[in-house]
Amino acid sequence: MLGWYRTIRFVKTVYQNLYGMVAGRVSPKTLSGPLTITTVSYRFAGEDFWQFLLFIGMISVNLAVVNFLPIPVL
């Protein structure tokens, strides 16, 4: 049950960040790509397996939300 609530919280956070970027409150400089994801994944994997698993889950939820957006470029 905790995983369900955490996933919903991640989805809300992704939508809030996307809205913040459209509204101009979140800088586009905060965006990163596959290299940053790889670097952070490596760092988390070196520290704690459970943090790494949580990070990979967060990336997965983020990609799912972005793929559901009705924007052809994405």
mmCIF file of C-alpha atoms in Angstrom:
data_model
loop_
_atom_site.group_PDB
_atom_site.id
_atom_site.type_symbol
_atom_site.label_atom_id
_atom_site.label_comp_id
_atom_site.label_asym_id
_atom_site.label_seq_id
_atom_site.Cartn_x
_atom_site.Cartn_y
_atom_site.Cartn_z
ATOM 1 C CA MET A 1 0.000 0.000 0.000
ATOM 2 C CA LEU A 2 2.883 2.345 0.739
ATOM 3 C CA GLY A 3 4.215 1.868 -2.801
ATOM 4 C CA TRP A 4 0.871 2.927 -4.249
ATOM 5 C CA TYR A 5 0.821 6.164 -2.231
ATOM 6 C CA ARG A 6 4.438 6.936 -3.073
ATOM 7 C CA THR A 7 3.747 6.381 -6.777
ATOM 8 C CA ILE A 8 0.766 8.743 -6.661
ATOM 9 C CA ARG A 9 2.959 11.321 -4.922
ATOM 10 C CA PHE A 10 5.611 10.961 -7.640
ATOM 11 C CA VAL A 11 2.984 11.411 -10.365
ATOM 12 C CA LYS A 12 1.700 14.578 -8.666
ATOM 13 C CA THR A 13 5.238 15.893 -8.357
ATOM 14 C CA VAL A 14 5.946 15.290 -12.047
ATOM 15 C CA TYR A 15 2.783 17.154 -13.066
ATOM 16 C CA GLN A 16 3.575 20.010 -10.665
ATOM 17 C CA ASN A 17 7.063 20.338 -12.120
ATOM 18 C CA LEU A 18 5.738 20.292 -15.680
ATOM 19 C CA TYR A 19 3.185 22.966 -14.777
ATOM 20 C CA GLY A 20 5.933 24.978 -13.091
ATOM 21 C CA MET A 21 8.022 24.859 -16.267
ATOM 22 C CA VAL A 22 5.086 26.012 -18.397
ATOM 23 C CA ALA A 23 4.280 28.782 -15.912
ATOM 24 C CA GLY A 24 7.929 29.876 -15.776
ATOM 25 C CA ARG A 25 8.505 29.055 -12.104
ATOM 26 C CA VAL A 26 10.878 26.148 -12.796
ATOM 27 C CA SER A 27 13.972 26.841 -14.864
ATOM 28 C CA PRO A 28 14.648 24.665 -17.928
ATOM 29 C CA LYS A 29 18.244 24.478 -16.661
ATOM 30 C CA THR A 30 17.048 21.924 -14.105
ATOM 31 C CA LEU A 31 16.331 19.413 -16.878
ATOM 32 C CA SER A 32 18.841 16.680 -17.548
ATOM 33 C CA GLY A 33 19.206 13.714 -19.816
ATOM 34 C CA PRO A 34 20.451 10.156 -19.940
ATOM 35 C CA LEU A 35 23.999 11.026 -18.839
ATOM 36 C CA THR A 36 22.797 12.584 -15.595
ATOM 37 C CA ILE A 37 20.427 9.683 -14.981
ATOM 38 C CA THR A 38 23.322 7.264 -15.469
ATOM 39 C CA THR A 39 25.606 9.237 -13.157
ATOM 40 C CA VAL A 40 23.018 9.483 -10.395
ATOM 41 C CA SER A 41 22.079 5.803 -10.790
ATOM 42 C CA TYR A 42 25.707 4.813 -10.395
ATOM 43 C CA ARG A 43 26.032 6.972 -7.281
ATOM 44 C CA PHE A 44 22.870 5.512 -5.718
ATOM 45 C CA ALA A 45 23.922 1.960 -6.575
ATOM 46 C CA GLY A 46 27.204 2.541 -4.741
ATOM 47 C CA GLU A 47 25.494 3.837 -1.615
ATOM 48 C CA ASP A 48 22.398 1.761 -0.954
ATOM 49 C CA PHE A 49 20.509 -0.802 -3.010
ATOM 50 C CA TRP A 50 17.084 0.329 -1.733
ATOM 51 C CA GLN A 51 17.774 3.968 -2.613
ATOM 52 C CA PHE A 52 18.843 2.800 -6.060
ATOM 53 C CA LEU A 53 15.646 0.788 -6.448
ATOM 54 C CA LEU A 54 13.561 3.790 -5.368
ATOM 55 C CA PHE A 55 15.393 6.022 -7.868
ATOM 56 C CA ILE A 56 14.835 3.577 -10.732
ATOM 57 C CA GLY A 57 11.144 3.382 -9.782
ATOM 58 C CA MET A 58 10.935 7.169 -9.779
ATOM 59 C CA ILE A 59 12.487 7.329 -13.255
ATOM 60 C CA SER A 60 10.022 4.695 -14.455
ATOM 61 C CA VAL A 61 7.025 6.649 -13.125
ATOM 62 C CA ASN A 62 8.404 9.843 -14.655
ATOM 63 C CA LEU A 63 8.725 8.209 -18.081
ATOM 64 C CA ALA A 64 5.210 6.778 -17.820
ATOM 65 C CA VAL A 65 3.738 10.208 -17.063
ATOM 66 C CA VAL A 66 5.645 11.867 -19.904
ATOM 67 C CA ASN A 67 4.558 9.147 -22.337
ATOM 68 C CA PHE A 68 0.896 9.706 -21.442
ATOM 69 C CA LEU A 69 1.081 13.413 -22.309
ATOM 70 C CA PRO A 70 -0.681 14.257 -25.589
ATOM 71 C CA ILE A 71 2.380 15.981 -27.069
ATOM 72 C CA PRO A 72 3.562 14.370 -30.332
ATOM 73 C CA VAL A 73 7.225 15.359 -29.815
ATOM 74 C CA LEU A 74 7.397 13.445 -26.538
#
